[in-house]
mmCIF file of C-alpha atoms in Angstrom:
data_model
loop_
_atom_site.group_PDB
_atom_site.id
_atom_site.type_symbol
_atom_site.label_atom_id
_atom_site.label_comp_id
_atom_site.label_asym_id
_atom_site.label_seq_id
_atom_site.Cartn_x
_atom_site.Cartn_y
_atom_site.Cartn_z
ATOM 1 C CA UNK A 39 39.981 0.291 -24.718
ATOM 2 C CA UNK A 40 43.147 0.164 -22.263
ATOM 3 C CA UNK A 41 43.158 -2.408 -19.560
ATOM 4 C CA UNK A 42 41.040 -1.227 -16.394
ATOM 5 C CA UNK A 43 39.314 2.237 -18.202
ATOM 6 C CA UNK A 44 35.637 1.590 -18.914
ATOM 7 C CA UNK A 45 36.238 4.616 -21.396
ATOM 8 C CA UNK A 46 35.303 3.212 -25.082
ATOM 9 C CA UNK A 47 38.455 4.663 -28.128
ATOM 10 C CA UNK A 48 37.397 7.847 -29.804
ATOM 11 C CA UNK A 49 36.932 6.941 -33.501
ATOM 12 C CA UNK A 50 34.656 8.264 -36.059
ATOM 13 C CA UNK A 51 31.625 10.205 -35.488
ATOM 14 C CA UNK A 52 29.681 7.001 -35.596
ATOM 15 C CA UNK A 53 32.098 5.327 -32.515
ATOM 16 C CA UNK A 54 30.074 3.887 -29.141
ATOM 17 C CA UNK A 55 32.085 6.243 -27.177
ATOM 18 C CA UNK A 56 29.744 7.655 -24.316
ATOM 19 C CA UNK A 57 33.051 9.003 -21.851
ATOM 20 C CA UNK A 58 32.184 6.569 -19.551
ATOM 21 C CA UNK A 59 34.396 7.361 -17.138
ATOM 22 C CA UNK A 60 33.931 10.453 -16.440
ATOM 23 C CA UNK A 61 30.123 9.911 -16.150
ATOM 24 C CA UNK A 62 31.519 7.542 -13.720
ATOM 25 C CA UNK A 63 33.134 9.796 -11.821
ATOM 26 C CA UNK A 64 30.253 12.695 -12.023
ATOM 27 C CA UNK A 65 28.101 9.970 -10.384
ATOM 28 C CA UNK A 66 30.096 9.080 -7.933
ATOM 29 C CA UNK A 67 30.785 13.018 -6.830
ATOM 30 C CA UNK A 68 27.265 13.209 -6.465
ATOM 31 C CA UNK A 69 26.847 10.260 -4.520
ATOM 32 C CA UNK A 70 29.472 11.079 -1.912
ATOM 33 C CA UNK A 71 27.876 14.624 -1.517
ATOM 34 C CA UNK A 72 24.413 12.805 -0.988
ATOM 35 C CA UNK A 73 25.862 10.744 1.583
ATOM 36 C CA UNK A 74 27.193 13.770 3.787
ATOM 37 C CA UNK A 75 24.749 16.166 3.128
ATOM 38 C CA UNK A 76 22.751 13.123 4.956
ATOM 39 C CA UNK A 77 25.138 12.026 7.368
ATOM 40 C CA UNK A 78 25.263 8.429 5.998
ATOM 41 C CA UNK A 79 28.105 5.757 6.147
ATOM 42 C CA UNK A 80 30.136 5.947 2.880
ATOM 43 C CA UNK A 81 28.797 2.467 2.589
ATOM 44 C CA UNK A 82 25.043 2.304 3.326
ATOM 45 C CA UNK A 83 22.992 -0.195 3.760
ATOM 46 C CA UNK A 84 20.914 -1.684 1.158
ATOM 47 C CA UNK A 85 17.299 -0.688 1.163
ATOM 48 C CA UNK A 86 14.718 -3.483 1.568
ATOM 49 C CA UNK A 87 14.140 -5.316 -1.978
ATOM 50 C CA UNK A 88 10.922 -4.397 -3.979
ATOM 51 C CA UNK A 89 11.305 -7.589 -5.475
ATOM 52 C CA UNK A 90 11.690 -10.069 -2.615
ATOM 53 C CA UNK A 91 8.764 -8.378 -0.457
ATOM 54 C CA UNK A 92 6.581 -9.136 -3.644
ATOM 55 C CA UNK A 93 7.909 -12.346 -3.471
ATOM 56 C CA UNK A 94 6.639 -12.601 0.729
ATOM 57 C CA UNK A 95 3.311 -11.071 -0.036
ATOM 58 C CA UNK A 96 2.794 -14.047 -2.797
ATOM 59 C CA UNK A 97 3.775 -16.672 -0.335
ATOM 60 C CA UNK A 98 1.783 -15.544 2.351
ATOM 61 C CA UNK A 99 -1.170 -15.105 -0.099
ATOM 62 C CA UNK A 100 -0.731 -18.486 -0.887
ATOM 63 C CA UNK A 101 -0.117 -19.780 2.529
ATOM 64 C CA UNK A 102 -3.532 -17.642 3.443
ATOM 65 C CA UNK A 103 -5.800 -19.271 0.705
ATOM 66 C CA UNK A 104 -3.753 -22.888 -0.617
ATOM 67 C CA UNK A 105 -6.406 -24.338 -1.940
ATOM 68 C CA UNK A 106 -7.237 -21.108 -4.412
ATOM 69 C CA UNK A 107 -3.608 -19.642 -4.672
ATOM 70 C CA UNK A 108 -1.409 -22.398 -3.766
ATOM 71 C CA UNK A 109 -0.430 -25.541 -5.505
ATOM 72 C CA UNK A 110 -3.192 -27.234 -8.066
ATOM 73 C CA UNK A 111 -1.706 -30.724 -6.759
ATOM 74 C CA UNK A 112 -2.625 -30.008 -3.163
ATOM 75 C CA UNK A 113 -4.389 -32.857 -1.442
ATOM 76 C CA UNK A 114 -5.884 -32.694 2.059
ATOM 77 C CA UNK A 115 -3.333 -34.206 3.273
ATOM 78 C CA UNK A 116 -1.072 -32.187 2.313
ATOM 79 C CA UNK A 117 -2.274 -28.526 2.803
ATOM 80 C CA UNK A 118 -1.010 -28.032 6.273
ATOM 81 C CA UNK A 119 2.767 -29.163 4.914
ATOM 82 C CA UNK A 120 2.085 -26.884 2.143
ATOM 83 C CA UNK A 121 1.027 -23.733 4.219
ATOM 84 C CA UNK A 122 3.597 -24.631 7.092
ATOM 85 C CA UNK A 123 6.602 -24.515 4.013
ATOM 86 C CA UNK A 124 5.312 -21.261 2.521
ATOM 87 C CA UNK A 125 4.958 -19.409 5.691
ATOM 88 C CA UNK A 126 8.717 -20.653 6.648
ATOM 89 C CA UNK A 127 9.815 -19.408 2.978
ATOM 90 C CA UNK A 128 8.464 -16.348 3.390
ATOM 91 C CA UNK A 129 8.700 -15.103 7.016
ATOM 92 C CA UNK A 130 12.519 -16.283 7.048
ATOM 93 C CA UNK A 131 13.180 -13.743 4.109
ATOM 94 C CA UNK A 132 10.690 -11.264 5.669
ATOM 95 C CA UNK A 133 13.118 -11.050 9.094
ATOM 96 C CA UNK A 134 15.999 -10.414 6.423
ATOM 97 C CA UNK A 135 14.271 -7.701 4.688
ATOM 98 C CA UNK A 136 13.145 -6.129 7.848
ATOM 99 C CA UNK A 137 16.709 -6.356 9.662
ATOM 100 C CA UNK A 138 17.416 -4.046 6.240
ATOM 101 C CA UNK A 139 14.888 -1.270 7.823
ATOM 102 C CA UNK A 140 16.271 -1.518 11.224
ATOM 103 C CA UNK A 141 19.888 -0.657 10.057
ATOM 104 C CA UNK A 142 18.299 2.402 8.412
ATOM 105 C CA UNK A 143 17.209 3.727 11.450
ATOM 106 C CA UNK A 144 19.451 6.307 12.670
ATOM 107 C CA UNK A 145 18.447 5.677 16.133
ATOM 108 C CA UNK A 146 19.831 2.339 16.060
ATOM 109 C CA UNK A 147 23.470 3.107 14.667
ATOM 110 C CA UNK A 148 25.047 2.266 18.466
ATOM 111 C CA UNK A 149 22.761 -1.517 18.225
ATOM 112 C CA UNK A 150 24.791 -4.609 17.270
ATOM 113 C CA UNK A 151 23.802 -6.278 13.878
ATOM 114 C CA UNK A 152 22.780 -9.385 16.608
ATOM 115 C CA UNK A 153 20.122 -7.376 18.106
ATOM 116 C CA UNK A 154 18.585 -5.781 15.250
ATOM 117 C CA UNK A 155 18.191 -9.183 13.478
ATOM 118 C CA UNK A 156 16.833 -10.343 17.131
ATOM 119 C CA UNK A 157 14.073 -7.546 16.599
ATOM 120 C CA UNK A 158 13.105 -8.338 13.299
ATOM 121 C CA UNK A 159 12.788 -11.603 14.291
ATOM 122 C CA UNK A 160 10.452 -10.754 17.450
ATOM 123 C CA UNK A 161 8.592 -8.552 15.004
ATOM 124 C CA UNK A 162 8.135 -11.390 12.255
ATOM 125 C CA UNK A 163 6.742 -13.702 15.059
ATOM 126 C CA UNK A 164 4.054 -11.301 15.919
ATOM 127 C CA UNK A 165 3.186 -10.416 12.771
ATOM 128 C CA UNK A 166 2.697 -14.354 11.947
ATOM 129 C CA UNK A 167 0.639 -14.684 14.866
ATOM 130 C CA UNK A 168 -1.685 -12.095 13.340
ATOM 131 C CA UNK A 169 -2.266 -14.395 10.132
ATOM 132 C CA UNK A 170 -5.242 -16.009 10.845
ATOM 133 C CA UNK A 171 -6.817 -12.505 11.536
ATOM 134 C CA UNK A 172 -5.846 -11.318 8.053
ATOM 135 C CA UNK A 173 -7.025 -14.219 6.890
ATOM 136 C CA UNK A 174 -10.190 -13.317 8.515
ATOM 137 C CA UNK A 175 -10.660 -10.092 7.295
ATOM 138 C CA UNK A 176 -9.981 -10.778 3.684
ATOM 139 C CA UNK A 177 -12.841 -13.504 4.228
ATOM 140 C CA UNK A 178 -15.349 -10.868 4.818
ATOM 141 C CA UNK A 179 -13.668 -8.573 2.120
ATOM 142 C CA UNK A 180 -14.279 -11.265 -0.557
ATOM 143 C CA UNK A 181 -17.645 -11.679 0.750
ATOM 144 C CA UNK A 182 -18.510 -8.353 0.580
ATOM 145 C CA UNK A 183 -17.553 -7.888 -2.870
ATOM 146 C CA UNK A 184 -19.038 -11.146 -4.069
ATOM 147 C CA UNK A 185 -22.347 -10.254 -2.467
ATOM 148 C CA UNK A 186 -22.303 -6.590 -3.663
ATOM 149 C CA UNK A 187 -21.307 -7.158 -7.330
ATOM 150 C CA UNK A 188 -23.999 -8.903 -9.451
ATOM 151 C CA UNK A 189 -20.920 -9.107 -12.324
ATOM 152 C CA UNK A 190 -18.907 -11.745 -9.701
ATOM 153 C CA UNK A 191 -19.768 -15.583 -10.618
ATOM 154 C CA UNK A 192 -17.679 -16.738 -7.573
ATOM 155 C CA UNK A 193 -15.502 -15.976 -5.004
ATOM 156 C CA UNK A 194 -13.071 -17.703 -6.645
ATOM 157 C CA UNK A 195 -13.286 -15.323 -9.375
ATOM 158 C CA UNK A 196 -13.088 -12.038 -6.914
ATOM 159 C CA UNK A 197 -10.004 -13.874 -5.731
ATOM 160 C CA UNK A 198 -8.071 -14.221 -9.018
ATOM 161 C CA UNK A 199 -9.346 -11.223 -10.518
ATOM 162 C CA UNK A 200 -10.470 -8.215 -8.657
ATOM 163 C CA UNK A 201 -8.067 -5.554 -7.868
ATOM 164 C CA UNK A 202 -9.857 -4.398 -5.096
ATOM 165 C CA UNK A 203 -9.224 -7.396 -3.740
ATOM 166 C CA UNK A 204 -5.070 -7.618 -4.581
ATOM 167 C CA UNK A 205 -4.881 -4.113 -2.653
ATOM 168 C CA UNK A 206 -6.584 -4.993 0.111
ATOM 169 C CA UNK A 207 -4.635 -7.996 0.711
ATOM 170 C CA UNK A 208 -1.520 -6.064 0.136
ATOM 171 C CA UNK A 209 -3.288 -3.712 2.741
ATOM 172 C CA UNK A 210 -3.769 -6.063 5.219
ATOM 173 C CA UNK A 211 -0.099 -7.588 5.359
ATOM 174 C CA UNK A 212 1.304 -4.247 5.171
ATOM 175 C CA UNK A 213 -0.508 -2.344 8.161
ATOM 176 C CA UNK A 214 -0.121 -5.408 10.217
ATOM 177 C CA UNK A 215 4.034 -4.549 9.686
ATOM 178 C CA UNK A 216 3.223 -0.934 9.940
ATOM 179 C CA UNK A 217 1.382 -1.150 13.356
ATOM 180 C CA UNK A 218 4.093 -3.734 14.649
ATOM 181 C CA UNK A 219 7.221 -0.787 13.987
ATOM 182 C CA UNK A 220 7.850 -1.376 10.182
ATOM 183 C CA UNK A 221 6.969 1.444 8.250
ATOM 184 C CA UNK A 222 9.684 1.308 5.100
ATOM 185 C CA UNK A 223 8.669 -2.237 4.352
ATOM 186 C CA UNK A 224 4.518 -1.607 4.927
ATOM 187 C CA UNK A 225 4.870 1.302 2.401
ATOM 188 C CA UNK A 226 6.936 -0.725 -0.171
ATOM 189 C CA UNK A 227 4.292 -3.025 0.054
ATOM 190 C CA UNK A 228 1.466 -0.629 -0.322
ATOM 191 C CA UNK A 229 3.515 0.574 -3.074
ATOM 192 C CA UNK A 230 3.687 -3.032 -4.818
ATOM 193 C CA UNK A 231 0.419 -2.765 -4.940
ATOM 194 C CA UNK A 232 -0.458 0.592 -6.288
ATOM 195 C CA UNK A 233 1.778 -0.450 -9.445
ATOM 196 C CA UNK A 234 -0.555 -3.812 -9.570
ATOM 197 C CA UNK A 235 -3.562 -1.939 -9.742
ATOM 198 C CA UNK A 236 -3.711 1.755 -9.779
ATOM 199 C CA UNK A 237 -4.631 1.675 -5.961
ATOM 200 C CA UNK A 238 -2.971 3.779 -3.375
ATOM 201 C CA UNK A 239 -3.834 2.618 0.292
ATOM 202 C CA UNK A 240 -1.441 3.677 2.659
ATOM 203 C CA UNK A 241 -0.350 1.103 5.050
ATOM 204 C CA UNK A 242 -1.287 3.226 8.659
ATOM 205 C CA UNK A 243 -5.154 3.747 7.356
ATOM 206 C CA UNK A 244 -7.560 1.796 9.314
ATOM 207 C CA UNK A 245 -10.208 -0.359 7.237
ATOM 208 C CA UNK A 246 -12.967 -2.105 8.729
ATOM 209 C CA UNK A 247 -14.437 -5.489 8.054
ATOM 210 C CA UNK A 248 -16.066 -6.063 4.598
ATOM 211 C CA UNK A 249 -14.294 -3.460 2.734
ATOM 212 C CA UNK A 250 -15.620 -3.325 -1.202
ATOM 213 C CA UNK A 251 -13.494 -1.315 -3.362
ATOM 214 C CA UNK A 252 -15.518 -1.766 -6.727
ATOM 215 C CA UNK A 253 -13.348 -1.438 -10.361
ATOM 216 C CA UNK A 254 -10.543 0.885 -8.093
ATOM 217 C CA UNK A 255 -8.526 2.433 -10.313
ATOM 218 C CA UNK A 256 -7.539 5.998 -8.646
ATOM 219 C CA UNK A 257 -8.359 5.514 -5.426
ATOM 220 C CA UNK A 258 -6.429 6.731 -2.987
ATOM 221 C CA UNK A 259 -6.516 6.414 0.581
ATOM 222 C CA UNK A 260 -4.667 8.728 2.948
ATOM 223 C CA UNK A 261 -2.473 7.747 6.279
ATOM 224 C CA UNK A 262 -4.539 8.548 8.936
ATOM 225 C CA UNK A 263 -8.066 7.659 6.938
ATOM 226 C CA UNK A 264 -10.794 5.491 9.279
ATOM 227 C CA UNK A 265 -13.233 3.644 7.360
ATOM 228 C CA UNK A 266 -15.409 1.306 8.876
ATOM 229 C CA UNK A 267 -17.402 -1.643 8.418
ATOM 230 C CA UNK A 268 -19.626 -2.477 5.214
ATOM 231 C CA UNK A 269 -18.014 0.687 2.892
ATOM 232 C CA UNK A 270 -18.074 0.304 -0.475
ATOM 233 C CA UNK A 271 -16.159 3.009 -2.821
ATOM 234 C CA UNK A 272 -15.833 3.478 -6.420
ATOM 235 C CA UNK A 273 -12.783 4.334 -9.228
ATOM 236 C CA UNK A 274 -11.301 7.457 -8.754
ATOM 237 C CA UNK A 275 -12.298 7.919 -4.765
ATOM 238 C CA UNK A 276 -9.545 10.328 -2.811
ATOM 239 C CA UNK A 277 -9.798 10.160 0.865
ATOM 240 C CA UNK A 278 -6.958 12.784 1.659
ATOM 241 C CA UNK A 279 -5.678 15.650 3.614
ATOM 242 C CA UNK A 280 -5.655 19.233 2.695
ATOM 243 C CA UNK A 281 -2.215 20.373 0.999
ATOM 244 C CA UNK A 282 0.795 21.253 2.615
ATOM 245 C CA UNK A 283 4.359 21.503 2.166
ATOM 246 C CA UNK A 284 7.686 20.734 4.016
ATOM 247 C CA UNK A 285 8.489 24.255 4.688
ATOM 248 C CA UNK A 286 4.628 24.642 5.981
ATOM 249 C CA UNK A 287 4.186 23.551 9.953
ATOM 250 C CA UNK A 288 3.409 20.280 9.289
ATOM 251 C CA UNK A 289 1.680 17.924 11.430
ATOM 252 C CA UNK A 290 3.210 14.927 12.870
ATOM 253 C CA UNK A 291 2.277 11.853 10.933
ATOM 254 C CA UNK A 292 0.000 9.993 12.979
ATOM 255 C CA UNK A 293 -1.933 13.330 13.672
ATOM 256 C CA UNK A 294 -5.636 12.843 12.608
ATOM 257 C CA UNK A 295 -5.755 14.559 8.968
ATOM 258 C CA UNK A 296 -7.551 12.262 6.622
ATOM 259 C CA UNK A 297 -11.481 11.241 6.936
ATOM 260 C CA UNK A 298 -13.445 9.350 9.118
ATOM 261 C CA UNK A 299 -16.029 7.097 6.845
ATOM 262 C CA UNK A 300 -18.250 5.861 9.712
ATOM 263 C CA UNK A 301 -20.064 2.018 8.803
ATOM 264 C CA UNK A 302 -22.096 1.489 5.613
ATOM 265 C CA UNK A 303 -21.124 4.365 3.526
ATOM 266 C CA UNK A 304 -21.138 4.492 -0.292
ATOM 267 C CA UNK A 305 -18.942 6.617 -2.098
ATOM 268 C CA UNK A 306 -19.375 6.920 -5.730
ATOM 269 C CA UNK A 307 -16.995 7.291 -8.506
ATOM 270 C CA UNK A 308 -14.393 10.529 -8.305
ATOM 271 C CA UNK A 309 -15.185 12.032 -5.370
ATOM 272 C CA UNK A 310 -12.411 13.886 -3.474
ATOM 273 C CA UNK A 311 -12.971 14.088 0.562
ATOM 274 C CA UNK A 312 -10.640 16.091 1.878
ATOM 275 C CA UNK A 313 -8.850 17.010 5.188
ATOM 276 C CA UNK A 314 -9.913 15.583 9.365
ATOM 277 C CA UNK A 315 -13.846 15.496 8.757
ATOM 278 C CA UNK A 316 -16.648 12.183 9.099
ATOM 279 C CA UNK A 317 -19.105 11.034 7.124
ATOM 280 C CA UNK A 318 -21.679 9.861 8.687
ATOM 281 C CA UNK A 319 -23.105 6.027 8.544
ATOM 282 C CA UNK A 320 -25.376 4.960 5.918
ATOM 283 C CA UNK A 321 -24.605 8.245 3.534
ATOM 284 C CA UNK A 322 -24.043 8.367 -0.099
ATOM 285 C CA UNK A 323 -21.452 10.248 -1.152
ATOM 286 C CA UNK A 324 -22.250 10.786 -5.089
ATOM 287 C CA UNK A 325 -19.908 10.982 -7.922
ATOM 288 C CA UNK A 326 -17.386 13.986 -8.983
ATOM 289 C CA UNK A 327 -17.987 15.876 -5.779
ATOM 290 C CA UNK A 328 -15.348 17.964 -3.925
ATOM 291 C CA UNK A 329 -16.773 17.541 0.089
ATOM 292 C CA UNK A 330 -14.672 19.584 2.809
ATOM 293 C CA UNK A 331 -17.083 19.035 5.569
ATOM 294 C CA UNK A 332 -18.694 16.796 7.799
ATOM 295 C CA UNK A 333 -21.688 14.545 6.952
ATOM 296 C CA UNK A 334 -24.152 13.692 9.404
ATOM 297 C CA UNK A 335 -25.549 10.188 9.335
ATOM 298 C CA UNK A 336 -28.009 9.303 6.801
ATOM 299 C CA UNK A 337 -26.939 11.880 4.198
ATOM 300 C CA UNK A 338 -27.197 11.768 0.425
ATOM 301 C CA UNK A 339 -24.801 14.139 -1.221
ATOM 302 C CA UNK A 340 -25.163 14.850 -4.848
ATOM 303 C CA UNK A 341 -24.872 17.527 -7.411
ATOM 304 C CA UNK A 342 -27.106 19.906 -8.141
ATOM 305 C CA UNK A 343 -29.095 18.896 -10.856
ATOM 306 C CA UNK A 344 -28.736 20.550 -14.123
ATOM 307 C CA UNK A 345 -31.134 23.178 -14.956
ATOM 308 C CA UNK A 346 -32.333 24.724 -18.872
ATOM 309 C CA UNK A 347 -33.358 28.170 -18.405
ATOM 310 C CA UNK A 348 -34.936 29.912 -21.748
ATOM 311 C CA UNK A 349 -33.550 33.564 -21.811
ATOM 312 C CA UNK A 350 -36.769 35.528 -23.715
ATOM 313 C CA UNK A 351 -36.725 39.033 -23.885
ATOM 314 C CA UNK A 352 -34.669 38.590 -20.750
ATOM 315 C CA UNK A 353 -36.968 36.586 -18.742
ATOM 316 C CA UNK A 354 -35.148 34.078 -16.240
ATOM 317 C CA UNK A 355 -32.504 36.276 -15.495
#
């Protein structure tokens, strides 16, 4: 290999020799185009990190429940030190990872990197005043579950091990940022979670109180989905919008497309509601259906049962 050339000597037919450099140089060709097809710096900005806003939603889950997440050699004395360091940890790198999103903006190329980091900063300090809320909520969500599942011991064990339970915390954090003008960062979060546990809540749906998602894997939840208080869903739920594509007349994002569960609904395992329609409080939605349309309160929704029809002589036809 010559001095500076990642290019490894052609030998044998057995050599490591990949033509580095000219993949090299393919990449970079392709990269350049990308950037002005976009209109983007030849340097861009790095994207938030995937791995450091796992990192912040750990800290804050630990600063939100210390004595169940946090430290095993926490005393009482020493919670509040505990929680104060955690929060500092992770809101300080939260202001960094959200400056990131602000220089992505495109309507913020003329700002100085002084005032962008100022907004983050006025945007972390709101979001950690709406901690205790979370905190709040999640109470009620572990509540709801512990209460609702006869297989939970504890809510120490819903805690540690229900992945209802790691989404909807996820949830919470991330439509806190989402509502306060961080969307990049609220999805990556949303996204974090998803990989965790095969749920897909995006960070701009609204979720009451006491939300129960019970096993979870499959469910997805879309953007502008409103689910009240007391719901409980199953695996395999879809609360989405009806398809369209970019060349379609799309809607703008926070126009209503997605359902409106009203308060104490049950939705059973793989059902698909679809598109700007309400189901009613109190209904059961039962499992495997395909629903398109309203449901007034009240309303049990299931298949038609199966039927056996004997074919005689061609009777029951």
């Amino acid at each position: 290999m010559t001095t500076g050339s990642l290019q490894t000597p052609t030998g044998s037919p057995g050599s490591l020799d990949w033509d580095v450099d000219r993949v090299v140089a393919d990449l970079r060709a392709l990269r350049d185009a990308s950037l002005a097809a976009r209109q983007r710096a030849a340097q861009p900005v790095k994207l938030p990190s995937r791995k450091a806003l796992a990192g912040i939603v750990d800290g804050l889950s630990a600063a939100l429940f210390p004595n169940r997440l946090g430290s095993r050699e926490l005393s009482d004395s020493s919670v509040d030190f505990f929680v104060g360091r955690m929060l500092d940890i992770a809101l300080r790198e939260l202001v960094e990872q959200l400056r990131r999103e602000l220089q992505l903006d495109p309507t913020r190329e003329t700002e100085s990197p002084d005032s962008r980091r100022e907004e983050a900063v006025a945007i972390v300090r709101k979001f950690a005043g709406s901690l205790p809320g979370i905190r709040k909520l999640l109470e009620t969500d572990i509540e709801a579950v512990f209460v609702g599942d006869p297989a939970a011991r504890s809510v120490d064990e819903v805690l540690a091990c229900y992945p209802g339970i790691t989404a909807v915390t996820h949830h919470r954090i991330a439509h806190e940022l989402f509502l306060l003008g961080a969307p990049l960062v609220a999805r990556m979060i949303s996204e974090i979670a998803h990989s965790l546990t095969g749920i897909d809540i995006h960070p701009g749906a609204r979720i009451g109180e006491s939300f129960f998602i019970d096993h979870g894997t499959g469910v997805v939840v879309g953007e502008t989905t409103v689910i009240g208080r007391r719901v409980r869903i199953y695996h395999g739920v879809t609360l989405g919008a009806k398809s369209l594509r970019r060349g379609d007349d799309l809607p703008l994002s926070t126009e209503p497309r997605h359902p409106v569960v009203e308060d104490d609904v049950v939705i059973y395992a793989g059902a698909t509601i679809l598109g700007h329609v309400t189901i009613g409080s109190r209904s059961v939605i039962g499992g495997n259906l395909w629903l398109t349309a309203s449901v007034p309160p009240d309303t049990t929704v299931a298949q038609a049962e199966a039927r056996n029809s004997e074919f005689d002589g061609g009777s029951g036809i």
